[in-house]
XYZ file of C-alpha atoms in Angstrom:
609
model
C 0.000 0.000 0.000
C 2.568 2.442 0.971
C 4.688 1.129 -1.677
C 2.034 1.924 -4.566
C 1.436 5.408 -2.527
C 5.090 6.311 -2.930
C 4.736 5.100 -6.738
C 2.636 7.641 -7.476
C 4.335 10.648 -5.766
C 7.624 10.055 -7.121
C 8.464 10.310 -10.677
C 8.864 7.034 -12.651
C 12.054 5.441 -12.774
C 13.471 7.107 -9.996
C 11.586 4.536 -7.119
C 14.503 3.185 -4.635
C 11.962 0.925 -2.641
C 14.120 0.657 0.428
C 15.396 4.194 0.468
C 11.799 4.887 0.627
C 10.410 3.146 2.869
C 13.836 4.352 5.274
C 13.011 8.003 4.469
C 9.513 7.385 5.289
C 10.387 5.473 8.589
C 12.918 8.335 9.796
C 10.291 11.220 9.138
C 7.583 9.284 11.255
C 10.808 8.422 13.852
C 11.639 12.745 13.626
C 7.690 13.336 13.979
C 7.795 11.402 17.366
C 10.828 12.728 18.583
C 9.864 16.313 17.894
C 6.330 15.633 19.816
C 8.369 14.361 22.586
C 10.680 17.204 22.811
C 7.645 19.256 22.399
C 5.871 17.609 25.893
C 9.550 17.951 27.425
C 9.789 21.452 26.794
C 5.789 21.836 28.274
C 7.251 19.851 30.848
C 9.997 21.662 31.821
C 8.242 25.339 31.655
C 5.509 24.086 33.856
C 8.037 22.434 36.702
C 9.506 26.075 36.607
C 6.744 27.769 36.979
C 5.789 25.685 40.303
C 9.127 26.263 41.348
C 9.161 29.721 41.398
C 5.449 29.825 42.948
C 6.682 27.366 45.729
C 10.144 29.457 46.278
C 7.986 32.496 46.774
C 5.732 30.736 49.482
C 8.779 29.749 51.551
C 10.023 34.011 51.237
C 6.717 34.826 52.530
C 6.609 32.779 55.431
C 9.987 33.530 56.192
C 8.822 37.563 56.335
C 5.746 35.888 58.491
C 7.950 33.993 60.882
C 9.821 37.302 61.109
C 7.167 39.078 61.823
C 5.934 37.068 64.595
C 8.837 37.354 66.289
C 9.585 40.993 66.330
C 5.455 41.061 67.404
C 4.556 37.685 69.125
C 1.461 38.735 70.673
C -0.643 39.203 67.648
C -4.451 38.525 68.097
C -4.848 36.765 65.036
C -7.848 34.842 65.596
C -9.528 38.590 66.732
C -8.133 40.310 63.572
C -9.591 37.408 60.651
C -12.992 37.781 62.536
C -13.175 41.005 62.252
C -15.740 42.416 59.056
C -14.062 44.944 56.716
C -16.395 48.061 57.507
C -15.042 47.100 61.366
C -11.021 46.796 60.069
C -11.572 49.722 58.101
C -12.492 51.528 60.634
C -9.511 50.363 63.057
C -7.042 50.703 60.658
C -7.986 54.428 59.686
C -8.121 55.247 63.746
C -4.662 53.697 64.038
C -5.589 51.104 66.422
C -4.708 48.454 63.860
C -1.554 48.333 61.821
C -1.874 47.860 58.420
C 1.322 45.944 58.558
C -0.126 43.433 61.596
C -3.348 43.228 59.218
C -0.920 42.259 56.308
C 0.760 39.545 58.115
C -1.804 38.097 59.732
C -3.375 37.472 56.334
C -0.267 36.483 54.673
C -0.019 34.043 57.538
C -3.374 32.804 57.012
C -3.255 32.516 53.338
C -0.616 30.660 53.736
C -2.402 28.005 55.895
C -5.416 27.685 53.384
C -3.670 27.489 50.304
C -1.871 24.672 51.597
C -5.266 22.645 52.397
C -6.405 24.235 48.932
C -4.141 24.853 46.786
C -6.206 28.106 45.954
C -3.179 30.459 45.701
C -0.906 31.051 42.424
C 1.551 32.938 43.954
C 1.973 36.068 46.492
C 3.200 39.100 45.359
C 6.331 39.892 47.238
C 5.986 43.954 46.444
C 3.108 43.674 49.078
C 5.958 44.538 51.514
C 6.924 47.569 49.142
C 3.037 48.661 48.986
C 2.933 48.289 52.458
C 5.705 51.021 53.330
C 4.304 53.475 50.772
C 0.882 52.937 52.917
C 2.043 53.421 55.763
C 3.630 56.883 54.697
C 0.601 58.127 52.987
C -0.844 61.351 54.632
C -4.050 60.770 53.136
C -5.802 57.418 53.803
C -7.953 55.853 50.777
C -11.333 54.085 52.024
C -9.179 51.019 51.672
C -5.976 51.973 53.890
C -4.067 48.924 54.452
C -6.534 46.336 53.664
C -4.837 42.938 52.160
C -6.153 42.332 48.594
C -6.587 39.114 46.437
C -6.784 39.536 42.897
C -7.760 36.793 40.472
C -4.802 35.457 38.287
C -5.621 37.221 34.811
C -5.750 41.156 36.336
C -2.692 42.761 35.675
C 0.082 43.342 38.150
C 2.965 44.742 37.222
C 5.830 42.319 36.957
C 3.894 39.407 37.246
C 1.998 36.544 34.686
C -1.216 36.449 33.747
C -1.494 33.289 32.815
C -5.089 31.789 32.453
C -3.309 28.541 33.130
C -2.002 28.524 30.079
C 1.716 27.716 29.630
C 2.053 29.671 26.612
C 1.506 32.918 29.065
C 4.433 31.922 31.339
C 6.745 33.891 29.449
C 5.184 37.542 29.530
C 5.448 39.781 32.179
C 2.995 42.432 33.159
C 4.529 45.869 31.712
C 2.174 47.745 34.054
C -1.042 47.480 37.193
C -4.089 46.971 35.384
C -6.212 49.989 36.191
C -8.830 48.029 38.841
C -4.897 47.090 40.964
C -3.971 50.862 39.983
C -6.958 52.079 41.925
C -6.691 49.663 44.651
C -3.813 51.023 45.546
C -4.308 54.857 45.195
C -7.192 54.062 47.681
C -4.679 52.325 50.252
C -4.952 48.770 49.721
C -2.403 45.939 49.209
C -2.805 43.502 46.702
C -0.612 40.668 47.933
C -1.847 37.291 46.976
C -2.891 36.110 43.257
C -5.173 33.380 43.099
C -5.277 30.144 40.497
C -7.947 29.514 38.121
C -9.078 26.769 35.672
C -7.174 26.650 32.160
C -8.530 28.861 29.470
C -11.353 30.304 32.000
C -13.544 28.715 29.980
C -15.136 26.631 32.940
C -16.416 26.700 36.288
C -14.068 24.426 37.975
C -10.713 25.420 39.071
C -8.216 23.646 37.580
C -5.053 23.529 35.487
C -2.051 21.900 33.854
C 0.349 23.986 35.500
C -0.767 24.888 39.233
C -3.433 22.223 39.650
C -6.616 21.221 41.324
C -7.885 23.908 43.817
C -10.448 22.194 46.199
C -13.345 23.783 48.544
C -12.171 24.388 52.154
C -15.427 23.556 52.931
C -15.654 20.321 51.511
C -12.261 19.181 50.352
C -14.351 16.617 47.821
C -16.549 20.072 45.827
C -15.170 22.085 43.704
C -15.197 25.820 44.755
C -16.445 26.729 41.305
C -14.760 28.452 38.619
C -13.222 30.740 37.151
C -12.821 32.972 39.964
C -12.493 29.611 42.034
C -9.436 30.585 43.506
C -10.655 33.694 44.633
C -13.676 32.099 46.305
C -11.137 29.283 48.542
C -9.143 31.669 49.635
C -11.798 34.173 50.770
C -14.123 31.061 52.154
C -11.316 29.676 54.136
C -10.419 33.081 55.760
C -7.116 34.164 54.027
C -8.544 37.113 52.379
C -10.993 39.666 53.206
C -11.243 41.015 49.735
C -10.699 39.447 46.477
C -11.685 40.973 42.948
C -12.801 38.256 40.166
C -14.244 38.241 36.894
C -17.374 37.170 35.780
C -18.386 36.325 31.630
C -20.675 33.626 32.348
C -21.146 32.946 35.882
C -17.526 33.565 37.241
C -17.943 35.528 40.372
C -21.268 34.459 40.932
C -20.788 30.467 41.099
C -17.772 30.261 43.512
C -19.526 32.528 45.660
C -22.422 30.439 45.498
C -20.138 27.099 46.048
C -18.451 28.643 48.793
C -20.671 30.984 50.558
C -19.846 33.866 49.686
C -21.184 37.347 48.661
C -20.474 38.335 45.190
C -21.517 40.647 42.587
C -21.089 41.028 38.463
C -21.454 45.073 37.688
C -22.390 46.410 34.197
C -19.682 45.279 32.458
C -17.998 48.794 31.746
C -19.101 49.824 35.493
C -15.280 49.469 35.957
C -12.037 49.177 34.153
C -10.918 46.031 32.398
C -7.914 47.794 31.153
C -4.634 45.964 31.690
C -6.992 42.739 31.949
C -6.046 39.944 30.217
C -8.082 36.763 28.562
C -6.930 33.806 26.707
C -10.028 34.850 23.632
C -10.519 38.435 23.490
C -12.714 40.740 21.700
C -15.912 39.174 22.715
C -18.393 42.163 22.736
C -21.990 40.420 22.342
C -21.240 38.861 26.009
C -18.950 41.161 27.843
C -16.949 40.753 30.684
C -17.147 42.165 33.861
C -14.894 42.826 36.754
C -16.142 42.534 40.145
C -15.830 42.204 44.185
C -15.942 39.222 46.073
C -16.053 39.482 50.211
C -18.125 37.766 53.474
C -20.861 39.938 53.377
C -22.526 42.524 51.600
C -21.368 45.839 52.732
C -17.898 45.251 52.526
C -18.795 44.354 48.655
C -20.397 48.245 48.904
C -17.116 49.875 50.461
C -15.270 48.044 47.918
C -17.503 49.461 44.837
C -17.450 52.689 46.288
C -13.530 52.606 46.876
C -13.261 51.744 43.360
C -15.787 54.236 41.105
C -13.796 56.896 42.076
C -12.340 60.122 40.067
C -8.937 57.978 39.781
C -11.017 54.871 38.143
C -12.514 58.005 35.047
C -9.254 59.631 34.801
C -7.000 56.431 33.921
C -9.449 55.215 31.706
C -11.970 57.538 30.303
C -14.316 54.740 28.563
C -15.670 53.779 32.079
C -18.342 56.215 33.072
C -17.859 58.758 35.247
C -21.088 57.429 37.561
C -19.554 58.088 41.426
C -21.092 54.818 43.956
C -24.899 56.411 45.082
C -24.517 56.368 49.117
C -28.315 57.154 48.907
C -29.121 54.502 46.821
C -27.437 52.232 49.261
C -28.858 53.118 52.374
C -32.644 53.592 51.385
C -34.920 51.311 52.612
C -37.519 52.123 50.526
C -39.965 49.075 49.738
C -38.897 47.322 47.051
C -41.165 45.842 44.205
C -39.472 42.730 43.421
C -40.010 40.487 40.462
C -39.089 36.335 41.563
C -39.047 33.175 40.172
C -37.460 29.765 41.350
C -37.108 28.202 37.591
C -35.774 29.568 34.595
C -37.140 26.424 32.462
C -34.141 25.243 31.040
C -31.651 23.978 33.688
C -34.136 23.361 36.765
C -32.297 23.343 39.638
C -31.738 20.743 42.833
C -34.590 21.435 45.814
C -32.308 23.430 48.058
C -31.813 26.054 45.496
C -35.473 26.316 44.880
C -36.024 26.428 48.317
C -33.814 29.112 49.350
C -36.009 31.477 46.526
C -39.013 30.799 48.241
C -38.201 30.950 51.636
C -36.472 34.261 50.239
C -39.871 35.773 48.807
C -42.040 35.036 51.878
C -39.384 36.615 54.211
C -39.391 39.996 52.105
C -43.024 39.667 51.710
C -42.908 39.762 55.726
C -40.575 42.592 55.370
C -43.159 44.780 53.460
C -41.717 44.387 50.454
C -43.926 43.720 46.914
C -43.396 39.989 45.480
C -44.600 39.418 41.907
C -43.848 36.520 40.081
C -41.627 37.382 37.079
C -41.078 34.425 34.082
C -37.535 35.021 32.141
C -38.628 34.148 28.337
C -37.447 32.416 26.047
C -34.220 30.742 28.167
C -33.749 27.761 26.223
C -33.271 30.508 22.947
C -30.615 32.294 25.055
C -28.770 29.526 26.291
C -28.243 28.028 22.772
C -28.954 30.487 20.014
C -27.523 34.030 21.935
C -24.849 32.578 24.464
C -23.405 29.653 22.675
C -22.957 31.115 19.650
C -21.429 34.159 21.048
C -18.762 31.965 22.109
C -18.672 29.090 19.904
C -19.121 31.587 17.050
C -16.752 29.354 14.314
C -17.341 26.115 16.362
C -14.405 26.548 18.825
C -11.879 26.810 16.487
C -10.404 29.884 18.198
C -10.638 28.314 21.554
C -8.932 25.170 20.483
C -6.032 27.227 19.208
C -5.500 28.211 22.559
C -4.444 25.008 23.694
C -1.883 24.783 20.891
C 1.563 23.883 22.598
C 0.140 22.947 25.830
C -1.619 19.942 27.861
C -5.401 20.231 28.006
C -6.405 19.888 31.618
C -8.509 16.733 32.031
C -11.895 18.789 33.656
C -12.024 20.271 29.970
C -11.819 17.572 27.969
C -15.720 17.113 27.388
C -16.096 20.694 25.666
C -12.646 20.363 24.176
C -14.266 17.232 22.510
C -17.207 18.324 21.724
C -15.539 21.129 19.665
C -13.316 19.082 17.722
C -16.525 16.606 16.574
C -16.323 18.157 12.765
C -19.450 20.854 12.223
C -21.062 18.691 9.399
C -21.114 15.848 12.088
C -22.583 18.250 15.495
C -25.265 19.323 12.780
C -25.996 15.483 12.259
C -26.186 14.419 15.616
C -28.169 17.208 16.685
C -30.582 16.269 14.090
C -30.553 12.012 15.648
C -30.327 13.494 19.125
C -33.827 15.825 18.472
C -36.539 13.575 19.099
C -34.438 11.533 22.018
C -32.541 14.445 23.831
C -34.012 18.124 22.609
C -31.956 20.196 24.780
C -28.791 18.647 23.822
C -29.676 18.286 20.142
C -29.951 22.332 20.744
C -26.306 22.623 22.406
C -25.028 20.582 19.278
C -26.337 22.637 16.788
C -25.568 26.006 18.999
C -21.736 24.125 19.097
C -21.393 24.019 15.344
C -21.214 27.747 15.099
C -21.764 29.887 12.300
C -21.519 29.420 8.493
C -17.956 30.622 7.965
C -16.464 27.296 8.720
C -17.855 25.934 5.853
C -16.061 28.584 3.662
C -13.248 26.960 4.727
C -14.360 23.471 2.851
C -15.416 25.006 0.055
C -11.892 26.737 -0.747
C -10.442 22.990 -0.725
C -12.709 22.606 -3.667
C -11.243 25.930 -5.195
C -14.448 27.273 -5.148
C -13.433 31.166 -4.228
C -16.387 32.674 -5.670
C -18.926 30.648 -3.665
C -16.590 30.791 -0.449
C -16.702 34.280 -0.549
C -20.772 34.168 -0.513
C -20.197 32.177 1.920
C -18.501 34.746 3.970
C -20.447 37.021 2.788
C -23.474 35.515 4.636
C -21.543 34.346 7.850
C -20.664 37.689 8.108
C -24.427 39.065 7.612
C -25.460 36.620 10.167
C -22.824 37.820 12.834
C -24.543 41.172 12.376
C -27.888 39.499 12.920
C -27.080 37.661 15.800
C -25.882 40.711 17.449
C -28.774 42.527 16.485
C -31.257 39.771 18.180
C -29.317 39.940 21.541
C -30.110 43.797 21.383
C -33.817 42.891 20.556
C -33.724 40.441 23.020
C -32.360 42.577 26.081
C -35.184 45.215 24.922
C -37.654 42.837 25.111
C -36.854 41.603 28.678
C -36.386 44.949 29.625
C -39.911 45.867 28.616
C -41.169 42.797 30.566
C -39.379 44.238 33.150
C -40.851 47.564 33.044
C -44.513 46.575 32.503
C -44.312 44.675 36.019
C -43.452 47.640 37.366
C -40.301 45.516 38.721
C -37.126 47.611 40.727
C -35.167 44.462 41.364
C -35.414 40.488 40.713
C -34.905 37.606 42.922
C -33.639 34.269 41.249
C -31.832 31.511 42.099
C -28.515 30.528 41.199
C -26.400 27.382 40.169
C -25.313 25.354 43.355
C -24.813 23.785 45.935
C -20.672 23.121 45.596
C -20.156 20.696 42.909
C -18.349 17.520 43.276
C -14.584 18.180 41.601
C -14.531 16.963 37.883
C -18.582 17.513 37.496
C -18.873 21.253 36.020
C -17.000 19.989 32.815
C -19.446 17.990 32.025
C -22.390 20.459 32.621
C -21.660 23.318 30.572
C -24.938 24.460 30.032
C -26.488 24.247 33.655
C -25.088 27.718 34.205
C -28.333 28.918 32.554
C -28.980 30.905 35.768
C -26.014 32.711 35.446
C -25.368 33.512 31.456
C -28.609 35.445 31.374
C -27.449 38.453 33.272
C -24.248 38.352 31.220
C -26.182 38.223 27.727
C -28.410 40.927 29.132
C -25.446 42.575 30.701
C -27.334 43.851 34.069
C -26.024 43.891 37.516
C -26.567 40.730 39.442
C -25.239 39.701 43.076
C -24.839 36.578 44.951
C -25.647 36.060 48.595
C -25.863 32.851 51.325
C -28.985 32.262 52.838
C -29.331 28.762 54.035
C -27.489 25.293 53.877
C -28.353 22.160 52.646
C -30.006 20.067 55.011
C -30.940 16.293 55.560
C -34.362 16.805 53.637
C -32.790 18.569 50.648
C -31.113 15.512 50.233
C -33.836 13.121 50.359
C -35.600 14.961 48.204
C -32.872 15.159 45.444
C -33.490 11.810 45.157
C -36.932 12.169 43.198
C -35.365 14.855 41.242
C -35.964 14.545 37.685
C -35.177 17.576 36.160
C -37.232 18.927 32.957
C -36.099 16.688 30.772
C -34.705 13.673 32.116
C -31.912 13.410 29.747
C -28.046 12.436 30.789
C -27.805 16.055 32.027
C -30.773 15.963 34.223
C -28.520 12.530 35.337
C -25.563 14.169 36.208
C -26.490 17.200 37.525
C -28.425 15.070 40.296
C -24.846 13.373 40.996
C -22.784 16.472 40.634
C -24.571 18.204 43.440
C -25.459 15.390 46.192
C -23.524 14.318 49.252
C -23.864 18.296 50.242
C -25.461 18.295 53.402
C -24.086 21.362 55.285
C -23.207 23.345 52.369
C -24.275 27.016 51.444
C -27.803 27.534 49.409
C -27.519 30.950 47.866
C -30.178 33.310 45.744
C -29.547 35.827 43.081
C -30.322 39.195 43.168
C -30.456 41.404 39.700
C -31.014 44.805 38.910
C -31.054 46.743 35.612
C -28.002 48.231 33.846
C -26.081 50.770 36.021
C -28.045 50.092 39.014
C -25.394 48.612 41.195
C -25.988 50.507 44.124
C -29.883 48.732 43.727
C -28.894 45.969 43.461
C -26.428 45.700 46.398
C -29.032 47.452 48.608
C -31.614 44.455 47.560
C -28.548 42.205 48.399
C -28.121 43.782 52.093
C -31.863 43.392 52.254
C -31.924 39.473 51.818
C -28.710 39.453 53.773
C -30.454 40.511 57.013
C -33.410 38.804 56.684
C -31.925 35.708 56.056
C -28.932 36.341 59.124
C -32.252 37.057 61.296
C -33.548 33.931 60.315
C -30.854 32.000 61.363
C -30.516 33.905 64.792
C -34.319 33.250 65.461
């Protein structure tokens, strides 16, 4: 066979069968080799990447156990209890240090990420940030609080590396303007936190830096992509951490790990010196946002941030100053609820917490009227999906070019290599069986300029360029029907008379390896980035012994393999925290915190009673 192929390449006469066949044997031996030297070189950049994170853990507790013994009496247990507004407040009277508060974190962060593995490095020019605080004349609203910031926001003279090992080579030329900021207000960024490879998930793992786990439950994942964030903050080795959020990020890990966080407007602040393994993504954007224990010090945070420093650096975020007023109204609210969205139903305890929500702000005096998101399973698929998975997930795929796919991926990185002709097939076998993921095939497949690529095989330019001609026309389109779409649940909105919206969100804590395989259960997240409004995340409950009996007759809406897993993903959770989501619209972030403090109390007076 070879033999006859190598007959027909070469010209006739000139056929040395064994020379051949040797040439042929040493190109496949020089293919191997070069793949091997390829993984070596992977290898090798990886291994010195974790040395250099786990050389600059041992520094830092060296400056700890230096620390402690120039001050040994350090109340640390008093200081990590304390809530920000409280260590604010001590550090601005001068009755806390900001360099006690500093170690005592460092200390602490220390202890978690070894149970966790949540941190990707410190940053050593804490110590440098921390003198300049301490000889600032004017204290920010953030003097000398220790800041976590999420691996992919720019610090200068450090990686962003979206666990990718082709970013371990480039070095941050400046802050980002969100660490800029932080700073000018008299914070200290000092810890950087790991996240899963690509971001494109809701786990929290990676080739290079690994697994990070919940400290609450060693076995869950703490969600993704801002997981990091969330393990460190949840296991009490930050106080503050800033994430990102395109799909669910800040939201989920504060819902897996109890935690209050909230997704702005996306252009509410800076994402300037913020870095992403796929960029340009309008339709969908990304947002920037603070993660904390409780609601308020989310507020302070906010208000630290949208500041005349924040307009001046970068002049495309709009010069809207936090709304104190806003804040601190208590005002009845008329709020708009609903415990499904009708796509992803989620597991008892989530619908639970909404309801037990909407009868305690009912009892609060507030106005509860039942709100139905349309048209989900269109968003999910036809507005979402595509916005990412625009030319099938060709451009994500390059990313992975020269590296080692992390196993929790390998379902969508799978999916996206099944050729489009093939996804377009299955979807239409899969309809009758498995609608809603005959819908995610289809959605996977993309747009039509893949098959321009096909077509130009055939040397068919003329009709290729139709072709392109038409995917780009229906680019246009599809960002023309998210605009129609956003109008249209705006004017829902409007005709309920609605100020805010109570809904739930995905949770409890996963079990690690599950959210790779559940892509599209984020449903309750994605909306609010598609429609790009404010939406927050708070704890109200836990899951107890009868949540999970009754996930046992849970069926879901469709009782396809998703429906399946999602009922293993999320049991053997007793104990864990049950959180609601809270939305307001576009630029209302001081609403939709305020709502947030709202459910906060009544649900903390709850517990108490």
């Amino acid at each position: 066979m070879i033999q006859q192929q190598l007959r027909q390449l070469l010209p006739e006469g000139r056929l040395d069968t064994p020379a051949a066949l040797a040439l042929l044997s040493g190109s496949v031996a020089a293919l191997v080799v070069w793949k091997w030297l390829g993984k070596k070189m992977i290898q090798k950049k990886m291994e010195e990447a974790r040395r250099t994170r786990d050389e600059g853990m041992k520094k830092m507790a060296k400056a700890v156990q230096q620390f402690r013994e120039q001050v040994p009496n350090v109340q640390t247990d008093a200081i990590l209890s304390l809530p920000l507004l409280e260590l604010t407040r001590r550090l601005q009277e001068g009755s806390l240090s900001p360099r006690t508060v500093l170690y005592t974190y460092l200390e602490k962060a220390l202890e978690v990420t070894q149970q966790t593995n949540c941190l990707r490095h410190f940053i050593p020019e804490c110590e440098e940030q921390l003198q300049e605080v301490e000889g600032h004349k004017e204290k920010g609203l953030l003097y000398g609080v220790p800041v976590s910031i999420k691996d992919h926001i720019g610090h200068k003279g450090h990686l962003a590396t979206c666990g990718l090992v082709q970013c371990l080579g480039t070095l941050m030329d400046e802050d980002s303007v969100l660490v800029k900021v932080l700073k000018r207000q008299g914070a200290i960024p000092f810890a950087m936190t790991n996240v899963p490879q690509s971001l494109f998930s809701y786990d929290c793992s990676n080739p290079i830096f690994g697994r990070t786990l919940n400290p609450l439950n060693p076995q869950k994942s703490p969600g993704g992509s801002s997981g990091g964030e969330a393990a460190l903050m949840a296991g009490g080795g930050s106080i503050l951490g800033m994430g990102s959020d395109m799909g669910g990020s800040i939201r989920l890990p504060s819902s897996f790990c109890g935690l209050c966080g909230l997704k702005p407007t996306a252009e509410r602040l800076s994402l300037s010196g913020v870095t992403g393994p796929v960029n340009g993504i309008l339709a969908v954007p990304c947002a920037l946002g603070p993660m904390a224990r409780d609601v308020d010090s989310l507020a302070l945070c906010m208000k630290a941030l949208l500041c005349q420093e924040m307009f001046q650096l970068d002049p495309t975020v709009p010069p809207i100053p936090f709304n104190e007023e806003v804040y601190s109204s208590s005002t009845p609210l008329r709020v708009g609820y609903y415990d499904t969205d009708g796509y992803f139903p989620l597991p008892p305890c989530m619908r639970r917490a909404v309801k037990e929500t909407r009868r305690a702000l009912q009892a609060a005096g507030h106005q509860l009227v039942h709100f139905s998101p349309p048209r989900i399973p269109y968003v999910m698929t036809e507005l979402f999906m595509k916005t990412f998975f625009a030319d099938g997930g060709r451009t994500w795929l390059d990313v992975f070019t020269g590296d080692i796919a992390d196993p929790g991926l390998k379902p969508q990185i799978n999916f996206c290599k099944i050729p489009r002709l093939v996804k377009k097939l299955l979807a239409l076998l899969l309809k009758p069986l498995f609608p809603r993921l005959a819908e995610y095939l289809s959605a996977m497949a993309g747009m039509r300029g893949l098959f321009k690529q096909f077509l130009l095989l055939l040397k068919l330019k003329d009709v290729a360029m139709i072709s392109t001609c038409r995917s780009v026309k229906e680019m246009w389109n599809h960002h023309h029907q998210i605009q129609l779409y956003r109008s249209q649940f705006i004017s829902q909105w409007k005709e309920l008379q609605l100020d805010v919206v109570l809904c739930p969100v995905l949770g409890p804590a996963f079990t690690t390896g599950y959210p790779g395989k559940l892509l599209t259960a984020i449903s309750s997240t994605m909306l609010y980035n598609v429609l790009n409004f404010p939406a927050g995340v708070v704890p109200v409950s836990t899951v107890t012994e009868a949540d999970e009996e009754e996930l046992k007759l849970y069926k879901g809406c469709c009782d396809d393999p998703w429906d399946r897993t999602l009922k293993q993903a999320v049991s053997g959770a007793v104990g864990l925290p049950v959180a609601v989501q809270c939305v307001a619209l576009p630029w209302q972030e001081e609403l939709c915190l305020r709502f947030m403090k709202e459910v906060e109390t009544l649900s903390h007076d709850k517990r108490v009673a």
